[in-house]
Amino acid sequence: MGLFKRNPFGHILFLKKWIIRVFGFATHQRFRGFNSLQIEGSEVLRNLPDKHVLFISNHQTYFADVVAMYHVFNASLKGREDSIKNIFYIWKPKLNLYYVAAAETMKAGWLPRILAYVGAVTVDRTWRSQGKELEEKREVNQDQVENIKVALDDGWVITFPQGTTKSFKPIRKGTAHIIKNYKPIVVPIVIDGFRRSFDKKGLHLKKKGILQSMVIKEPLDIDYENDTIEQIVEKVEMAIEQHPSFLKVIPEEFIEEQKELDHKRTYSYYKKDER
């Protein structure tokens, strides 16, 4: 590999490799030490082609989810069986690995900007800005959508189709359009324990001794020509276990979120009543 060889986005691969190495060594203990990451499905990763694969996952923190996937993907491709033992798998990382992230998140400080160099394909949220819901949705930036195709043509892409770290929020139809139009192999991932382990950004440890889990499932069976957008959305919801039917067994963190919302609503009501 030439010293200044670049990927399709202009990133120098030698520099990208060293950033992955440094962050890999710095974060390994977060998933195998302070906490324990339980993995299922390493063999699925080893059976995938090198390009044109889209990973879809539920989302619990801004950065820890992706960092854990970088560890698991590289460890699995180096022969680890459902394990991230022996950190030296990160010495020769998979460089054509990308993840879709909100542009405003990746610009919020020097650390996210460095992490963006690792493989972020940034997109502008059409429904939300600076933590607030927009009254009118913005138009989709087609250049940014095209960048996802560029990343798929070059390698693997991770996306979080709910577009938020909150559980059981609707799947964004943009992901279904990407699947139908670009026809990638779609691999579902279900994660848990990250919200309890880390703060919302996934940069700081919140609790130690948490059992984290990551389940990599077999690729989805999708009829790219005949499946409708709504059918693809439902398949994605079921695959990453965010379909409303899963609410029959309500996760503890979802209950806590609802309690917090109820408290805020009550507080707002009494403040309004005082006026």
CSV table of N, CA and C in Angstrom, one decimal, residues 30-85:
chain,number,residue,atom,x,y,z
A,30,ARG,N,-12.8,-1.4,27.1
A,30,ARG,CA,-14.2,-1.0,27.4
A,30,ARG,C,-15.2,-2.1,27.0
A,31,PHE,N,-14.7,-3.0,26.2
A,31,PHE,CA,-15.5,-4.2,25.8
A,31,PHE,C,-15.0,-5.5,26.2
A,32,ARG,N,-13.8,-5.5,26.7
A,32,ARG,CA,-13.2,-6.8,27.2
A,32,ARG,C,-12.3,-6.4,28.4
A,33,GLY,N,-12.9,-6.1,29.5
A,33,GLY,CA,-12.1,-5.7,30.7
A,33,GLY,C,-13.1,-5.0,31.7
A,34,PHE,N,-13.4,-3.7,31.5
A,34,PHE,CA,-14.3,-3.0,32.3
A,34,PHE,C,-15.7,-3.6,32.1
A,35,ASN,N,-16.0,-4.0,30.9
A,35,ASN,CA,-17.3,-4.7,30.6
A,35,ASN,C,-17.0,-5.9,29.8
A,36,SER,N,-18.0,-6.7,29.6
A,36,SER,CA,-17.8,-8.0,28.8
A,36,SER,C,-18.8,-8.0,27.6
A,37,LEU,N,-18.2,-8.1,26.4
A,37,LEU,CA,-19.0,-8.1,25.2
A,37,LEU,C,-19.2,-9.5,24.7
A,38,GLN,N,-20.5,-9.9,24.7
A,38,GLN,CA,-20.8,-11.2,24.3
A,38,GLN,C,-21.2,-11.2,22.8
A,39,ILE,N,-20.6,-12.0,21.9
A,39,ILE,CA,-20.8,-11.9,20.5
A,39,ILE,C,-21.4,-13.2,19.9
A,40,GLU,N,-22.3,-13.0,19.0
A,40,GLU,CA,-22.8,-14.2,18.2
A,40,GLU,C,-22.8,-13.8,16.7
A,41,GLY,N,-22.3,-14.8,15.9
A,41,GLY,CA,-22.4,-14.6,14.5
A,41,GLY,C,-21.1,-14.2,13.8
A,42,SER,N,-20.0,-14.5,14.4
A,42,SER,CA,-18.7,-14.1,13.7
A,42,SER,C,-18.6,-14.8,12.4
A,43,GLU,N,-19.1,-16.0,12.3
A,43,GLU,CA,-19.0,-16.8,11.0
A,43,GLU,C,-19.8,-16.1,9.9
A,44,VAL,N,-20.8,-15.3,10.2
A,44,VAL,CA,-21.6,-14.6,9.2
A,44,VAL,C,-20.7,-13.6,8.5
A,45,LEU,N,-19.9,-12.9,9.3
A,45,LEU,CA,-19.0,-11.9,8.8
A,45,LEU,C,-17.9,-12.5,7.8
A,46,ARG,N,-17.4,-13.6,8.2
A,46,ARG,CA,-16.4,-14.3,7.4
A,46,ARG,C,-16.9,-14.8,6.0
A,47,ASN,N,-18.2,-15.0,5.9
A,47,ASN,CA,-18.8,-15.5,4.7
A,47,ASN,C,-19.3,-14.4,3.8
A,48,LEU,N,-19.1,-13.1,4.1
A,48,LEU,CA,-19.5,-12.0,3.3
A,48,LEU,C,-18.5,-11.6,2.3
A,49,PRO,N,-18.9,-11.1,1.1
A,49,PRO,CA,-18.0,-10.5,0.2
A,49,PRO,C,-17.3,-9.3,0.7
A,50,ASP,N,-16.3,-8.8,0.1
A,50,ASP,CA,-15.5,-7.7,0.6
A,50,ASP,C,-16.2,-6.3,0.4
A,51,LYS,N,-17.2,-6.3,-0.5
A,51,LYS,CA,-17.8,-5.0,-0.9
A,51,LYS,C,-19.3,-5.2,-0.9
A,52,HIS,N,-20.0,-4.1,-1.0
A,52,HIS,CA,-21.5,-4.0,-1.2
A,52,HIS,C,-22.3,-4.7,-0.2
A,53,VAL,N,-21.9,-4.5,1.1
A,53,VAL,CA,-22.6,-5.0,2.3
A,53,VAL,C,-23.1,-3.9,3.1
A,54,LEU,N,-24.4,-3.9,3.5
A,54,LEU,CA,-24.9,-2.9,4.4
A,54,LEU,C,-25.3,-3.5,5.7
A,55,PHE,N,-24.8,-3.1,6.8
A,55,PHE,CA,-25.1,-3.5,8.1
A,55,PHE,C,-26.2,-2.6,8.7
A,56,ILE,N,-27.3,-3.1,9.2
A,56,ILE,CA,-28.3,-2.3,9.8
A,56,ILE,C,-28.4,-2.7,11.3
A,57,SER,N,-28.5,-1.8,12.2
A,57,SER,CA,-28.5,-2.1,13.6
A,57,SER,C,-29.4,-1.1,14.4
A,58,ASN,N,-29.9,-1.6,15.5
A,58,ASN,CA,-30.4,-0.7,16.5
A,58,ASN,C,-29.3,0.2,17.1
A,59,HIS,N,-29.6,1.3,17.7
A,59,HIS,CA,-28.7,2.3,18.1
A,59,HIS,C,-28.8,2.6,19.6
A,60,GLN,N,-27.7,2.6,20.3
A,60,GLN,CA,-27.8,3.0,21.8
A,60,GLN,C,-26.9,4.1,22.2
A,61,THR,N,-25.8,4.3,21.6
A,61,THR,CA,-24.9,5.5,21.8
A,61,THR,C,-24.4,6.0,20.5
A,62,TYR,N,-23.9,7.2,20.5
A,62,TYR,CA,-23.4,7.8,19.3
A,62,TYR,C,-22.2,7.1,18.7
A,63,PHE,N,-21.2,6.8,19.6
A,63,PHE,CA,-20.0,6.3,19.1
A,63,PHE,C,-19.6,4.9,19.6
A,64,ALA,N,-20.0,4.5,20.8
A,64,ALA,CA,-19.6,3.2,21.3
A,64,ALA,C,-20.1,2.0,20.5
A,65,ASP,N,-21.3,2.1,19.9
A,65,ASP,CA,-21.8,1.1,19.1
A,65,ASP,C,-20.9,0.8,17.9
A,66,VAL,N,-20.5,1.9,17.2
A,66,VAL,CA,-19.7,1.7,16.0
A,66,VAL,C,-18.3,1.2,16.4
A,67,VAL,N,-17.7,1.8,17.5
A,67,VAL,CA,-16.4,1.3,17.9
A,67,VAL,C,-16.4,-0.2,18.2
A,68,ALA,N,-17.4,-0.7,18.9
A,68,ALA,CA,-17.5,-2.1,19.1
A,68,ALA,C,-17.6,-2.9,17.9
A,69,MET,N,-18.3,-2.4,16.9
A,69,MET,CA,-18.4,-3.1,15.6
A,69,MET,C,-17.1,-3.2,14.9
A,70,TYR,N,-16.3,-2.1,14.9
A,70,TYR,CA,-15.0,-2.1,14.3
A,70,TYR,C,-14.1,-3.2,15.0
A,71,HIS,N,-14.2,-3.4,16.3
A,71,HIS,CA,-13.5,-4.4,17.0
A,71,HIS,C,-14.0,-5.8,16.6
A,72,VAL,N,-15.3,-6.0,16.6
A,72,VAL,CA,-15.9,-7.3,16.3
A,72,VAL,C,-15.6,-7.7,14.8
A,73,PHE,N,-15.8,-6.8,13.9
A,73,PHE,CA,-15.6,-7.1,12.5
A,73,PHE,C,-14.1,-7.5,12.2
A,74,ASN,N,-13.2,-6.7,12.8
A,74,ASN,CA,-11.8,-7.0,12.5
A,74,ASN,C,-11.3,-8.3,13.2
A,75,ALA,N,-11.8,-8.5,14.4
A,75,ALA,CA,-11.5,-9.7,15.2
A,75,ALA,C,-12.0,-10.9,14.4
A,76,SER,N,-13.2,-10.9,14.0
A,76,SER,CA,-13.9,-12.0,13.3
A,76,SER,C,-13.1,-12.3,12.0
A,77,LEU,N,-12.7,-11.2,11.2
A,77,LEU,CA,-12.0,-11.4,10.0
A,77,LEU,C,-10.6,-12.0,10.2
A,78,LYS,N,-10.1,-11.9,11.4
A,78,LYS,CA,-8.8,-12.4,11.7
A,78,LYS,C,-8.9,-13.8,12.4
A,79,GLY,N,-10.1,-14.4,12.3
A,79,GLY,CA,-10.2,-15.7,12.8
A,79,GLY,C,-10.7,-15.9,14.2
A,80,ARG,N,-11.0,-14.8,15.0
A,80,ARG,CA,-11.5,-14.9,16.3
A,80,ARG,C,-13.0,-15.4,16.2
A,81,GLU,N,-13.3,-16.3,17.1
A,81,GLU,CA,-14.6,-16.9,17.1
A,81,GLU,C,-15.5,-16.3,18.2
A,82,ASP,N,-16.4,-15.4,17.8
A,82,ASP,CA,-17.2,-14.7,18.8
A,82,ASP,C,-16.4,-14.2,19.9
A,83,SER,N,-15.3,-13.5,19.6
A,83,SER,CA,-14.4,-13.0,20.7
A,83,SER,C,-13.6,-11.9,20.1
A,84,ILE,N,-13.2,-11.0,21.0
A,84,ILE,CA,-12.2,-9.9,20.6
A,84,ILE,C,-10.9,-10.1,21.4
A,85,LYS,N,-10.6,-11.4,21.8
A,85,LYS,CA,-9.4,-11.6,22.5
A,85,LYS,C,-8.2,-11.3,21.6
